[in-house]
Amino acid sequence: MVLTRSMACGDGRVPSARAEPMARAVFAALGGIVEIGAVRAGGSWKLADLSVEAFLAPRQDDVRCLMEDVRSVCRFSDEVMAIADELGYFRDHEVPAASLLLWSEGITGVPEPPERLEEPELVRRMCRIGADLQLTRLLQALVTAALAARTESGEGAAGIAEIIRVACGLAEPGRAGITAADIHRMWRVAHLPAILRPASDAPEWGKAGYRAYDAELERVLQGEGPGPVRPGV
């Protein structure tokens, strides 16, 4: 996504037409995280048994706070925030194996016959891969939207760190597993080289902004240690 200094209005909010693709990137990653979390929380790894509604019900306060942090950091308007409801990830819905394949970018491949995608071992593997991918993409989407809204790193990094902490808890419910510090390190190696290389078409102010967010996120998150060793899931 191309960054431009003219995107933000005088109050810092990005015009809705330009903010929409950034919001969709944020909410799509969150949608993947919710679906993966719902599968993991079910425990049976059988997609027919899961309930997104049952997964979200005890976590409404966390989701509400997360969304308020998204609104604050990205400076999304009410109209733009409504896209989250429009996409439907935060309402009860079925989660087919094809969704997990999408969130995990097809890294597992498609077995023959395709119905084998619903086998518990493949479901578990797609969830592991998809959680890493979508949490990292969420961080990239948040930093990009914050830069477009002119939210300086000193102002926005703490909010982004908290969003990622909550999202990690949603992706791995009931587990002391991946941390926001882990996601920051994965984001740095997965996304920043392409943006910061000399031949990148990112504007210099944008490169400076990503560097500033990287440094500030490291400062905010450096006290987070790894979770305890646990069996693979």
mmCIF file with all atom_site columns, C-alpha atoms in Angstrom:
data_model
loop_
_atom_site.group_PDB
_atom_site.id
_atom_site.type_symbol
_atom_site.label_atom_id
_atom_site.label_alt_id
_atom_site.label_comp_id
_atom_site.label_asym_id
_atom_site.label_entity_id
_atom_site.label_seq_id
_atom_site.pdbx_PDB_ins_code
_atom_site.Cartn_x
_atom_site.Cartn_y
_atom_site.Cartn_z
_atom_site.occupancy
_atom_site.B_iso_or_equiv
_atom_site.pdbx_formal_charge
_atom_site.auth_seq_id
_atom_site.auth_comp_id
_atom_site.auth_asym_id
_atom_site.auth_atom_id
_atom_site.pdbx_PDB_model_num
ATOM 1   C CA . MET A 1 1   ? 0.000   0.000   0.000  1.00 0.00 ? 1   MET A CA 1
ATOM 2   C CA . VAL A 1 2   ? 1.426   3.391   -1.022 1.00 0.00 ? 2   VAL A CA 1
ATOM 3   C CA . LEU A 1 3   ? 1.772   5.986   1.717  1.00 0.00 ? 3   LEU A CA 1
ATOM 4   C CA . THR A 1 4   ? 1.143   9.637   0.977  1.00 0.00 ? 4   THR A CA 1
ATOM 5   C CA . ARG A 1 5   ? 1.346   12.654  3.226  1.00 0.00 ? 5   ARG A CA 1
ATOM 6   C CA . SER A 1 6   ? -1.924  14.036  1.842  1.00 0.00 ? 6   SER A CA 1
ATOM 7   C CA . MET A 1 7   ? -3.977  11.156  3.221  1.00 0.00 ? 7   MET A CA 1
ATOM 8   C CA . ALA A 1 8   ? -4.741  12.668  6.624  1.00 0.00 ? 8   ALA A CA 1
ATOM 9   C CA . CYS A 1 9   ? -7.273  15.440  7.169  1.00 0.00 ? 9   CYS A CA 1
ATOM 10  C CA . GLY A 1 10  ? -6.661  18.351  9.489  1.00 0.00 ? 10  GLY A CA 1
ATOM 11  C CA . ASP A 1 11  ? -7.925  16.340  12.481 1.00 0.00 ? 11  ASP A CA 1
ATOM 12  C CA . GLY A 1 12  ? -5.540  13.505  11.612 1.00 0.00 ? 12  GLY A CA 1
ATOM 13  C CA . ARG A 1 13  ? -8.249  11.204  10.285 1.00 0.00 ? 13  ARG A CA 1
ATOM 14  C CA . VAL A 1 14  ? -7.711  9.631   6.904  1.00 0.00 ? 14  VAL A CA 1
ATOM 15  C CA . PRO A 1 15  ? -10.599 10.241  4.454  1.00 0.00 ? 15  PRO A CA 1
ATOM 16  C CA . SER A 1 16  ? -12.906 7.220   4.477  1.00 0.00 ? 16  SER A CA 1
ATOM 17  C CA . ALA A 1 17  ? -12.348 6.317   0.828  1.00 0.00 ? 17  ALA A CA 1
ATOM 18  C CA . ARG A 1 18  ? -8.608  6.068   1.418  1.00 0.00 ? 18  ARG A CA 1
ATOM 19  C CA . ALA A 1 19  ? -8.836  4.551   4.885  1.00 0.00 ? 19  ALA A CA 1
ATOM 20  C CA . GLU A 1 20  ? -11.124 1.709   3.775  1.00 0.00 ? 20  GLU A CA 1
ATOM 21  C CA . PRO A 1 21  ? -8.430  -0.573  2.260  1.00 0.00 ? 21  PRO A CA 1
ATOM 22  C CA . MET A 1 22  ? -6.235  -0.053  5.325  1.00 0.00 ? 22  MET A CA 1
ATOM 23  C CA . ALA A 1 23  ? -9.145  -0.868  7.647  1.00 0.00 ? 23  ALA A CA 1
ATOM 24  C CA . ARG A 1 24  ? -9.992  -3.972  5.643  1.00 0.00 ? 24  ARG A CA 1
ATOM 25  C CA . ALA A 1 25  ? -6.383  -5.153  6.016  1.00 0.00 ? 25  ALA A CA 1
ATOM 26  C CA . VAL A 1 26  ? -6.614  -4.673  9.797  1.00 0.00 ? 26  VAL A CA 1
ATOM 27  C CA . PHE A 1 27  ? -10.028 -6.308  10.173 1.00 0.00 ? 27  PHE A CA 1
ATOM 28  C CA . ALA A 1 28  ? -9.264  -9.209  7.815  1.00 0.00 ? 28  ALA A CA 1
ATOM 29  C CA . ALA A 1 29  ? -6.192  -10.129 9.869  1.00 0.00 ? 29  ALA A CA 1
ATOM 30  C CA . LEU A 1 30  ? -8.276  -9.872  13.045 1.00 0.00 ? 30  LEU A CA 1
ATOM 31  C CA . GLY A 1 31  ? -10.954 -12.032 11.421 1.00 0.00 ? 31  GLY A CA 1
ATOM 32  C CA . GLY A 1 32  ? -8.401  -14.734 10.723 1.00 0.00 ? 32  GLY A CA 1
ATOM 33  C CA . ILE A 1 33  ? -7.176  -14.516 14.306 1.00 0.00 ? 33  ILE A CA 1
ATOM 34  C CA . VAL A 1 34  ? -10.730 -14.880 15.661 1.00 0.00 ? 34  VAL A CA 1
ATOM 35  C CA . GLU A 1 35  ? -11.483 -17.897 13.469 1.00 0.00 ? 35  GLU A CA 1
ATOM 36  C CA . ILE A 1 36  ? -8.208  -19.598 14.379 1.00 0.00 ? 36  ILE A CA 1
ATOM 37  C CA . GLY A 1 37  ? -8.772  -18.863 18.061 1.00 0.00 ? 37  GLY A CA 1
ATOM 38  C CA . ALA A 1 38  ? -12.265 -20.308 17.906 1.00 0.00 ? 38  ALA A CA 1
ATOM 39  C CA . VAL A 1 39  ? -10.940 -23.524 16.369 1.00 0.00 ? 39  VAL A CA 1
ATOM 40  C CA . ARG A 1 40  ? -8.202  -23.818 18.990 1.00 0.00 ? 40  ARG A CA 1
ATOM 41  C CA . ALA A 1 41  ? -10.571 -23.047 21.867 1.00 0.00 ? 41  ALA A CA 1
ATOM 42  C CA . GLY A 1 42  ? -12.881 -25.847 20.741 1.00 0.00 ? 42  GLY A CA 1
ATOM 43  C CA . GLY A 1 43  ? -10.193 -28.394 21.560 1.00 0.00 ? 43  GLY A CA 1
ATOM 44  C CA . SER A 1 44  ? -11.527 -31.146 19.316 1.00 0.00 ? 44  SER A CA 1
ATOM 45  C CA . TRP A 1 45  ? -10.019 -29.780 16.067 1.00 0.00 ? 45  TRP A CA 1
ATOM 46  C CA . LYS A 1 46  ? -13.315 -30.715 14.413 1.00 0.00 ? 46  LYS A CA 1
ATOM 47  C CA . LEU A 1 47  ? -14.654 -27.711 12.517 1.00 0.00 ? 47  LEU A CA 1
ATOM 48  C CA . ALA A 1 48  ? -18.250 -28.868 12.788 1.00 0.00 ? 48  ALA A CA 1
ATOM 49  C CA . ASP A 1 49  ? -18.012 -28.593 16.578 1.00 0.00 ? 49  ASP A CA 1
ATOM 50  C CA . LEU A 1 50  ? -16.767 -25.027 16.892 1.00 0.00 ? 50  LEU A CA 1
ATOM 51  C CA . SER A 1 51  ? -18.774 -21.914 17.752 1.00 0.00 ? 51  SER A CA 1
ATOM 52  C CA . VAL A 1 52  ? -17.380 -18.445 17.066 1.00 0.00 ? 52  VAL A CA 1
ATOM 53  C CA . GLU A 1 53  ? -20.151 -16.996 19.221 1.00 0.00 ? 53  GLU A CA 1
ATOM 54  C CA . ALA A 1 54  ? -19.182 -19.164 22.199 1.00 0.00 ? 54  ALA A CA 1
ATOM 55  C CA . PHE A 1 55  ? -15.540 -18.202 21.704 1.00 0.00 ? 55  PHE A CA 1
ATOM 56  C CA . LEU A 1 56  ? -16.215 -14.454 21.608 1.00 0.00 ? 56  LEU A CA 1
ATOM 57  C CA . ALA A 1 57  ? -18.869 -14.241 24.344 1.00 0.00 ? 57  ALA A CA 1
ATOM 58  C CA . PRO A 1 58  ? -16.454 -14.292 27.330 1.00 0.00 ? 58  PRO A CA 1
ATOM 59  C CA . ARG A 1 59  ? -13.974 -12.108 25.449 1.00 0.00 ? 59  ARG A CA 1
ATOM 60  C CA . GLN A 1 60  ? -16.256 -9.191  24.557 1.00 0.00 ? 60  GLN A CA 1
ATOM 61  C CA . ASP A 1 61  ? -14.460 -6.757  26.856 1.00 0.00 ? 61  ASP A CA 1
ATOM 62  C CA . ASP A 1 62  ? -11.083 -7.633  25.335 1.00 0.00 ? 62  ASP A CA 1
ATOM 63  C CA . VAL A 1 63  ? -12.443 -7.238  21.797 1.00 0.00 ? 63  VAL A CA 1
ATOM 64  C CA . ARG A 1 64  ? -14.099 -3.923  22.679 1.00 0.00 ? 64  ARG A CA 1
ATOM 65  C CA . CYS A 1 65  ? -10.866 -2.519  24.120 1.00 0.00 ? 65  CYS A CA 1
ATOM 66  C CA . LEU A 1 66  ? -8.908  -3.815  21.136 1.00 0.00 ? 66  LEU A CA 1
ATOM 67  C CA . MET A 1 67  ? -11.262 -2.048  18.727 1.00 0.00 ? 67  MET A CA 1
ATOM 68  C CA . GLU A 1 68  ? -11.025 1.211   20.655 1.00 0.00 ? 68  GLU A CA 1
ATOM 69  C CA . ASP A 1 69  ? -7.242  1.000   20.434 1.00 0.00 ? 69  ASP A CA 1
ATOM 70  C CA . VAL A 1 70  ? -7.512  0.400   16.675 1.00 0.00 ? 70  VAL A CA 1
ATOM 71  C CA . ARG A 1 71  ? -9.760  3.456   16.338 1.00 0.00 ? 71  ARG A CA 1
ATOM 72  C CA . SER A 1 72  ? -7.349  5.588   18.375 1.00 0.00 ? 72  SER A CA 1
ATOM 73  C CA . VAL A 1 73  ? -4.084  4.521   16.742 1.00 0.00 ? 73  VAL A CA 1
ATOM 74  C CA . CYS A 1 74  ? -5.376  4.447   13.154 1.00 0.00 ? 74  CYS A CA 1
ATOM 75  C CA . ARG A 1 75  ? -7.757  7.384   13.651 1.00 0.00 ? 75  ARG A CA 1
ATOM 76  C CA . PHE A 1 76  ? -10.522 5.566   11.800 1.00 0.00 ? 76  PHE A CA 1
ATOM 77  C CA . SER A 1 77  ? -13.912 7.269   11.623 1.00 0.00 ? 77  SER A CA 1
ATOM 78  C CA . ASP A 1 78  ? -17.163 5.618   12.744 1.00 0.00 ? 78  ASP A CA 1
ATOM 79  C CA . GLU A 1 79  ? -17.898 4.888   9.094  1.00 0.00 ? 79  GLU A CA 1
ATOM 80  C CA . VAL A 1 80  ? -14.593 3.090   8.656  1.00 0.00 ? 80  VAL A CA 1
ATOM 81  C CA . MET A 1 81  ? -14.875 1.189   11.944 1.00 0.00 ? 81  MET A CA 1
ATOM 82  C CA . ALA A 1 82  ? -18.277 -0.099  10.778 1.00 0.00 ? 82  ALA A CA 1
ATOM 83  C CA . ILE A 1 83  ? -16.437 -2.179  8.156  1.00 0.00 ? 83  ILE A CA 1
ATOM 84  C CA . ALA A 1 84  ? -15.613 -4.641  10.938 1.00 0.00 ? 84  ALA A CA 1
ATOM 85  C CA . ASP A 1 85  ? -19.333 -5.374  11.416 1.00 0.00 ? 85  ASP A CA 1
ATOM 86  C CA . GLU A 1 86  ? -19.854 -5.496  7.676  1.00 0.00 ? 86  GLU A CA 1
ATOM 87  C CA . LEU A 1 87  ? -17.223 -8.223  7.261  1.00 0.00 ? 87  LEU A CA 1
ATOM 88  C CA . GLY A 1 88  ? -18.987 -10.384 9.838  1.00 0.00 ? 88  GLY A CA 1
ATOM 89  C CA . TYR A 1 89  ? -15.971 -12.004 11.487 1.00 0.00 ? 89  TYR A CA 1
ATOM 90  C CA . PHE A 1 90  ? -17.142 -10.934 14.937 1.00 0.00 ? 90  PHE A CA 1
ATOM 91  C CA . ARG A 1 91  ? -20.565 -12.594 14.582 1.00 0.00 ? 91  ARG A CA 1
ATOM 92  C CA . ASP A 1 92  ? -21.340 -16.287 14.788 1.00 0.00 ? 92  ASP A CA 1
ATOM 93  C CA . HIS A 1 93  ? -20.517 -18.043 11.541 1.00 0.00 ? 93  HIS A CA 1
ATOM 94  C CA . GLU A 1 94  ? -19.135 -21.283 10.204 1.00 0.00 ? 94  GLU A CA 1
ATOM 95  C CA . VAL A 1 95  ? -15.395 -21.683 9.737  1.00 0.00 ? 95  VAL A CA 1
ATOM 96  C CA . PRO A 1 96  ? -14.738 -24.025 6.802  1.00 0.00 ? 96  PRO A CA 1
ATOM 97  C CA . ALA A 1 97  ? -11.383 -25.642 6.179  1.00 0.00 ? 97  ALA A CA 1
ATOM 98  C CA . ALA A 1 98  ? -11.012 -23.361 3.151  1.00 0.00 ? 98  ALA A CA 1
ATOM 99  C CA . SER A 1 99  ? -10.839 -20.365 5.506  1.00 0.00 ? 99  SER A CA 1
ATOM 100 C CA . LEU A 1 100 ? -7.970  -21.904 7.451  1.00 0.00 ? 100 LEU A CA 1
ATOM 101 C CA . LEU A 1 101 ? -6.240  -22.671 4.152  1.00 0.00 ? 101 LEU A CA 1
ATOM 102 C CA . LEU A 1 102 ? -6.634  -18.998 3.224  1.00 0.00 ? 102 LEU A CA 1
ATOM 103 C CA . TRP A 1 103 ? -5.300  -17.689 6.551  1.00 0.00 ? 103 TRP A CA 1
ATOM 104 C CA . SER A 1 104 ? -2.310  -20.050 6.329  1.00 0.00 ? 104 SER A CA 1
ATOM 105 C CA . GLU A 1 105 ? -1.628  -19.004 2.708  1.00 0.00 ? 105 GLU A CA 1
ATOM 106 C CA . GLY A 1 106 ? -1.851  -22.569 1.455  1.00 0.00 ? 106 GLY A CA 1
ATOM 107 C CA . ILE A 1 107 ? 1.527   -23.435 2.969  1.00 0.00 ? 107 ILE A CA 1
ATOM 108 C CA . THR A 1 108 ? 0.275   -26.902 3.913  1.00 0.00 ? 108 THR A CA 1
ATOM 109 C CA . GLY A 1 109 ? -0.848  -27.519 0.348  1.00 0.00 ? 109 GLY A CA 1
ATOM 110 C CA . VAL A 1 110 ? -4.180  -28.994 -0.720 1.00 0.00 ? 110 VAL A CA 1
ATOM 111 C CA . PRO A 1 111 ? -4.380  -32.752 -0.134 1.00 0.00 ? 111 PRO A CA 1
ATOM 112 C CA . GLU A 1 112 ? -6.140  -35.264 -2.308 1.00 0.00 ? 112 GLU A CA 1
ATOM 113 C CA . PRO A 1 113 ? -8.994  -35.514 -1.827 1.00 0.00 ? 113 PRO A CA 1
ATOM 114 C CA . PRO A 1 114 ? -9.517  -31.907 -0.606 1.00 0.00 ? 114 PRO A CA 1
ATOM 115 C CA . GLU A 1 115 ? -11.872 -33.141 2.114  1.00 0.00 ? 115 GLU A CA 1
ATOM 116 C CA . ARG A 1 116 ? -8.758  -34.222 4.019  1.00 0.00 ? 116 ARG A CA 1
ATOM 117 C CA . LEU A 1 117 ? -8.263  -30.547 4.922  1.00 0.00 ? 117 LEU A CA 1
ATOM 118 C CA . GLU A 1 118 ? -10.701 -31.202 7.774  1.00 0.00 ? 118 GLU A CA 1
ATOM 119 C CA . GLU A 1 119 ? -8.486  -33.867 9.322  1.00 0.00 ? 119 GLU A CA 1
ATOM 120 C CA . PRO A 1 120 ? -7.471  -32.750 12.847 1.00 0.00 ? 120 PRO A CA 1
ATOM 121 C CA . GLU A 1 121 ? -3.725  -32.822 12.170 1.00 0.00 ? 121 GLU A CA 1
ATOM 122 C CA . LEU A 1 122 ? -4.062  -30.596 9.099  1.00 0.00 ? 122 LEU A CA 1
ATOM 123 C CA . VAL A 1 123 ? -6.444  -28.276 10.951 1.00 0.00 ? 123 VAL A CA 1
ATOM 124 C CA . ARG A 1 124 ? -3.913  -27.941 13.792 1.00 0.00 ? 124 ARG A CA 1
ATOM 125 C CA . ARG A 1 125 ? -1.089  -27.202 11.366 1.00 0.00 ? 125 ARG A CA 1
ATOM 126 C CA . MET A 1 126 ? -3.082  -24.597 9.433  1.00 0.00 ? 126 MET A CA 1
ATOM 127 C CA . CYS A 1 127 ? -3.970  -22.922 12.739 1.00 0.00 ? 127 CYS A CA 1
ATOM 128 C CA . ARG A 1 128 ? -0.320  -22.752 13.823 1.00 0.00 ? 128 ARG A CA 1
ATOM 129 C CA . ILE A 1 129 ? 0.815   -21.281 10.510 1.00 0.00 ? 129 ILE A CA 1
ATOM 130 C CA . GLY A 1 130 ? -2.192  -19.006 10.127 1.00 0.00 ? 130 GLY A CA 1
ATOM 131 C CA . ALA A 1 131 ? -1.782  -17.504 13.599 1.00 0.00 ? 131 ALA A CA 1
ATOM 132 C CA . ASP A 1 132 ? 1.816   -16.490 12.876 1.00 0.00 ? 132 ASP A CA 1
ATOM 133 C CA . LEU A 1 133 ? 0.915   -15.074 9.474  1.00 0.00 ? 133 LEU A CA 1
ATOM 134 C CA . GLN A 1 134 ? -2.170  -13.116 10.518 1.00 0.00 ? 134 GLN A CA 1
ATOM 135 C CA . LEU A 1 135 ? -0.654  -11.673 13.701 1.00 0.00 ? 135 LEU A CA 1
ATOM 136 C CA . THR A 1 136 ? 2.332   -10.454 11.690 1.00 0.00 ? 136 THR A CA 1
ATOM 137 C CA . ARG A 1 137 ? 0.083   -9.016  8.987  1.00 0.00 ? 137 ARG A CA 1
ATOM 138 C CA . LEU A 1 138 ? -2.027  -7.327  11.630 1.00 0.00 ? 138 LEU A CA 1
ATOM 139 C CA . LEU A 1 139 ? 1.052   -5.526  12.940 1.00 0.00 ? 139 LEU A CA 1
ATOM 140 C CA . GLN A 1 140 ? 2.008   -4.425  9.429  1.00 0.00 ? 140 GLN A CA 1
ATOM 141 C CA . ALA A 1 141 ? -1.522  -3.177  8.739  1.00 0.00 ? 141 ALA A CA 1
ATOM 142 C CA . LEU A 1 142 ? -1.624  -1.246  12.016 1.00 0.00 ? 142 LEU A CA 1
ATOM 143 C CA . VAL A 1 143 ? 1.731   0.477   11.507 1.00 0.00 ? 143 VAL A CA 1
ATOM 144 C CA . THR A 1 144 ? 0.836   1.398   7.923  1.00 0.00 ? 144 THR A CA 1
ATOM 145 C CA . ALA A 1 145 ? -2.515  2.858   8.972  1.00 0.00 ? 145 ALA A CA 1
ATOM 146 C CA . ALA A 1 146 ? -0.919  4.728   11.881 1.00 0.00 ? 146 ALA A CA 1
ATOM 147 C CA . LEU A 1 147 ? 1.690   6.286   9.591  1.00 0.00 ? 147 LEU A CA 1
ATOM 148 C CA . ALA A 1 148 ? -1.002  7.310   7.104  1.00 0.00 ? 148 ALA A CA 1
ATOM 149 C CA . ALA A 1 149 ? -2.913  8.965   9.951  1.00 0.00 ? 149 ALA A CA 1
ATOM 150 C CA . ARG A 1 150 ? 0.277   10.725  11.123 1.00 0.00 ? 150 ARG A CA 1
ATOM 151 C CA . THR A 1 151 ? 0.216   8.971   14.465 1.00 0.00 ? 151 THR A CA 1
ATOM 152 C CA . GLU A 1 152 ? 3.810   9.337   15.614 1.00 0.00 ? 152 GLU A CA 1
ATOM 153 C CA . SER A 1 153 ? 5.583   6.247   16.934 1.00 0.00 ? 153 SER A CA 1
ATOM 154 C CA . GLY A 1 154 ? 5.876   7.703   20.420 1.00 0.00 ? 154 GLY A CA 1
ATOM 155 C CA . GLU A 1 155 ? 2.111   8.085   20.492 1.00 0.00 ? 155 GLU A CA 1
ATOM 156 C CA . GLY A 1 156 ? 1.033   4.939   18.669 1.00 0.00 ? 156 GLY A CA 1
ATOM 157 C CA . ALA A 1 157 ? 3.479   2.174   19.591 1.00 0.00 ? 157 ALA A CA 1
ATOM 158 C CA . ALA A 1 158 ? 2.038   1.484   23.052 1.00 0.00 ? 158 ALA A CA 1
ATOM 159 C CA . GLY A 1 159 ? -1.480  1.159   21.618 1.00 0.00 ? 159 GLY A CA 1
ATOM 160 C CA . ILE A 1 160 ? -0.292  -1.113  18.815 1.00 0.00 ? 160 ILE A CA 1
ATOM 161 C CA . ALA A 1 161 ? 1.623   -3.249  21.313 1.00 0.00 ? 161 ALA A CA 1
ATOM 162 C CA . GLU A 1 162 ? -1.541  -3.671  23.390 1.00 0.00 ? 162 GLU A CA 1
ATOM 163 C CA . ILE A 1 163 ? -3.594  -4.597  20.308 1.00 0.00 ? 163 ILE A CA 1
ATOM 164 C CA . ILE A 1 164 ? -1.060  -7.286  19.427 1.00 0.00 ? 164 ILE A CA 1
ATOM 165 C CA . ARG A 1 165 ? -0.994  -8.584  23.005 1.00 0.00 ? 165 ARG A CA 1
ATOM 166 C CA . VAL A 1 166 ? -4.771  -9.001  22.997 1.00 0.00 ? 166 VAL A CA 1
ATOM 167 C CA . ALA A 1 167 ? -4.684  -10.532 19.507 1.00 0.00 ? 167 ALA A CA 1
ATOM 168 C CA . CYS A 1 168 ? -2.068  -13.071 20.652 1.00 0.00 ? 168 CYS A CA 1
ATOM 169 C CA . GLY A 1 169 ? -4.438  -14.079 23.450 1.00 0.00 ? 169 GLY A CA 1
ATOM 170 C CA . LEU A 1 170 ? -7.256  -14.519 20.941 1.00 0.00 ? 170 LEU A CA 1
ATOM 171 C CA . ALA A 1 171 ? -5.085  -16.574 18.579 1.00 0.00 ? 171 ALA A CA 1
ATOM 172 C CA . GLU A 1 172 ? -3.824  -18.857 21.350 1.00 0.00 ? 172 GLU A CA 1
ATOM 173 C CA . PRO A 1 173 ? -6.620  -18.945 23.942 1.00 0.00 ? 173 PRO A CA 1
ATOM 174 C CA . GLY A 1 174 ? -5.661  -20.386 27.286 1.00 0.00 ? 174 GLY A CA 1
ATOM 175 C CA . ARG A 1 175 ? -2.010  -20.824 26.307 1.00 0.00 ? 175 ARG A CA 1
ATOM 176 C CA . ALA A 1 176 ? 1.136   -18.980 27.379 1.00 0.00 ? 176 ALA A CA 1
ATOM 177 C CA . GLY A 1 177 ? 2.516   -19.163 23.882 1.00 0.00 ? 177 GLY A CA 1
ATOM 178 C CA . ILE A 1 178 ? 3.424   -16.545 21.322 1.00 0.00 ? 178 ILE A CA 1
ATOM 179 C CA . THR A 1 179 ? 3.989   -13.008 22.629 1.00 0.00 ? 179 THR A CA 1
ATOM 180 C CA . ALA A 1 180 ? 3.710   -9.547  21.116 1.00 0.00 ? 180 ALA A CA 1
ATOM 181 C CA . ALA A 1 181 ? 7.524   -9.390  21.226 1.00 0.00 ? 181 ALA A CA 1
ATOM 182 C CA . ASP A 1 182 ? 7.643   -12.534 19.055 1.00 0.00 ? 182 ASP A CA 1
ATOM 183 C CA . ILE A 1 183 ? 5.271   -10.942 16.545 1.00 0.00 ? 183 ILE A CA 1
ATOM 184 C CA . HIS A 1 184 ? 7.338   -7.760  16.441 1.00 0.00 ? 184 HIS A CA 1
ATOM 185 C CA . ARG A 1 185 ? 10.472  -9.732  15.574 1.00 0.00 ? 185 ARG A CA 1
ATOM 186 C CA . MET A 1 186 ? 8.662   -11.726 12.881 1.00 0.00 ? 186 MET A CA 1
ATOM 187 C CA . TRP A 1 187 ? 7.184   -8.508  11.439 1.00 0.00 ? 187 TRP A CA 1
ATOM 188 C CA . ARG A 1 188 ? 10.601  -6.862  11.310 1.00 0.00 ? 188 ARG A CA 1
ATOM 189 C CA . VAL A 1 189 ? 12.166  -9.632  9.230  1.00 0.00 ? 189 VAL A CA 1
ATOM 190 C CA . ALA A 1 190 ? 9.071   -10.382 7.120  1.00 0.00 ? 190 ALA A CA 1
ATOM 191 C CA . HIS A 1 191 ? 8.060   -6.849  6.122  1.00 0.00 ? 191 HIS A CA 1
ATOM 192 C CA . LEU A 1 192 ? 10.726  -4.235  6.787  1.00 0.00 ? 192 LEU A CA 1
ATOM 193 C CA . PRO A 1 193 ? 13.499  -5.369  4.399  1.00 0.00 ? 193 PRO A CA 1
ATOM 194 C CA . ALA A 1 194 ? 11.315  -4.842  1.323  1.00 0.00 ? 194 ALA A CA 1
ATOM 195 C CA . ILE A 1 195 ? 10.190  -1.430  2.579  1.00 0.00 ? 195 ILE A CA 1
ATOM 196 C CA . LEU A 1 196 ? 13.593  -0.161  3.715  1.00 0.00 ? 196 LEU A CA 1
ATOM 197 C CA . ARG A 1 197 ? 15.878  -1.463  0.959  1.00 0.00 ? 197 ARG A CA 1
ATOM 198 C CA . PRO A 1 198 ? 17.471  1.302   -1.162 1.00 0.00 ? 198 PRO A CA 1
ATOM 199 C CA . ALA A 1 199 ? 15.461  0.354   -4.271 1.00 0.00 ? 199 ALA A CA 1
ATOM 200 C CA . SER A 1 200 ? 12.125  0.471   -2.437 1.00 0.00 ? 200 SER A CA 1
ATOM 201 C CA . ASP A 1 201 ? 9.565   2.941   -3.789 1.00 0.00 ? 201 ASP A CA 1
ATOM 202 C CA . ALA A 1 202 ? 8.460   3.849   -0.250 1.00 0.00 ? 202 ALA A CA 1
ATOM 203 C CA . PRO A 1 203 ? 8.885   7.598   0.400  1.00 0.00 ? 203 PRO A CA 1
ATOM 204 C CA . GLU A 1 204 ? 11.738  8.596   2.687  1.00 0.00 ? 204 GLU A CA 1
ATOM 205 C CA . TRP A 1 205 ? 9.342   9.895   5.335  1.00 0.00 ? 205 TRP A CA 1
ATOM 206 C CA . GLY A 1 206 ? 7.591   6.528   5.243  1.00 0.00 ? 206 GLY A CA 1
ATOM 207 C CA . LYS A 1 207 ? 10.874  4.641   5.666  1.00 0.00 ? 207 LYS A CA 1
ATOM 208 C CA . ALA A 1 208 ? 11.730  6.897   8.597  1.00 0.00 ? 208 ALA A CA 1
ATOM 209 C CA . GLY A 1 209 ? 8.310   6.193   10.099 1.00 0.00 ? 209 GLY A CA 1
ATOM 210 C CA . TYR A 1 210 ? 8.666   2.410   9.856  1.00 0.00 ? 210 TYR A CA 1
ATOM 211 C CA . ARG A 1 211 ? 12.136  2.631   11.403 1.00 0.00 ? 211 ARG A CA 1
ATOM 212 C CA . ALA A 1 212 ? 10.764  4.750   14.232 1.00 0.00 ? 212 ALA A CA 1
ATOM 213 C CA . TYR A 1 213 ? 7.930   2.297   14.909 1.00 0.00 ? 213 TYR A CA 1
ATOM 214 C CA . ASP A 1 214 ? 10.346  -0.623  14.857 1.00 0.00 ? 214 ASP A CA 1
ATOM 215 C CA . ALA A 1 215 ? 12.587  1.049   17.429 1.00 0.00 ? 215 ALA A CA 1
ATOM 216 C CA . GLU A 1 216 ? 9.709   2.186   19.643 1.00 0.00 ? 216 GLU A CA 1
ATOM 217 C CA . LEU A 1 217 ? 7.961   -1.199  19.541 1.00 0.00 ? 217 LEU A CA 1
ATOM 218 C CA . GLU A 1 218 ? 11.227  -2.847  20.529 1.00 0.00 ? 218 GLU A CA 1
ATOM 219 C CA . ARG A 1 219 ? 11.521  -0.450  23.467 1.00 0.00 ? 219 ARG A CA 1
ATOM 220 C CA . VAL A 1 220 ? 7.921   -1.072  24.568 1.00 0.00 ? 220 VAL A CA 1
ATOM 221 C CA . LEU A 1 221 ? 8.090   -4.851  24.163 1.00 0.00 ? 221 LEU A CA 1
ATOM 222 C CA . GLN A 1 222 ? 11.662  -5.685  25.144 1.00 0.00 ? 222 GLN A CA 1
ATOM 223 C CA . GLY A 1 223 ? 10.615  -6.705  28.656 1.00 0.00 ? 223 GLY A CA 1
ATOM 224 C CA . GLU A 1 224 ? 8.382   -9.486  27.313 1.00 0.00 ? 224 GLU A CA 1
ATOM 225 C CA . GLY A 1 225 ? 10.047  -12.849 27.662 1.00 0.00 ? 225 GLY A CA 1
ATOM 226 C CA . PRO A 1 226 ? 9.021   -16.069 25.923 1.00 0.00 ? 226 PRO A CA 1
ATOM 227 C CA . GLY A 1 227 ? 6.175   -18.068 27.330 1.00 0.00 ? 227 GLY A CA 1
ATOM 228 C CA . PRO A 1 228 ? 6.861   -21.343 29.142 1.00 0.00 ? 228 PRO A CA 1
ATOM 229 C CA . VAL A 1 229 ? 7.773   -24.375 27.101 1.00 0.00 ? 229 VAL A CA 1
ATOM 230 C CA . ARG A 1 230 ? 4.655   -26.312 26.221 1.00 0.00 ? 230 ARG A CA 1
ATOM 231 C CA . PRO A 1 231 ? 3.759   -29.275 23.997 1.00 0.00 ? 231 PRO A CA 1
ATOM 232 C CA . GLY A 1 232 ? 3.152   -28.398 20.364 1.00 0.00 ? 232 GLY A CA 1
ATOM 233 C CA . VAL A 1 233 ? -0.468  -27.916 19.329 1.00 0.00 ? 233 VAL A CA 1
#
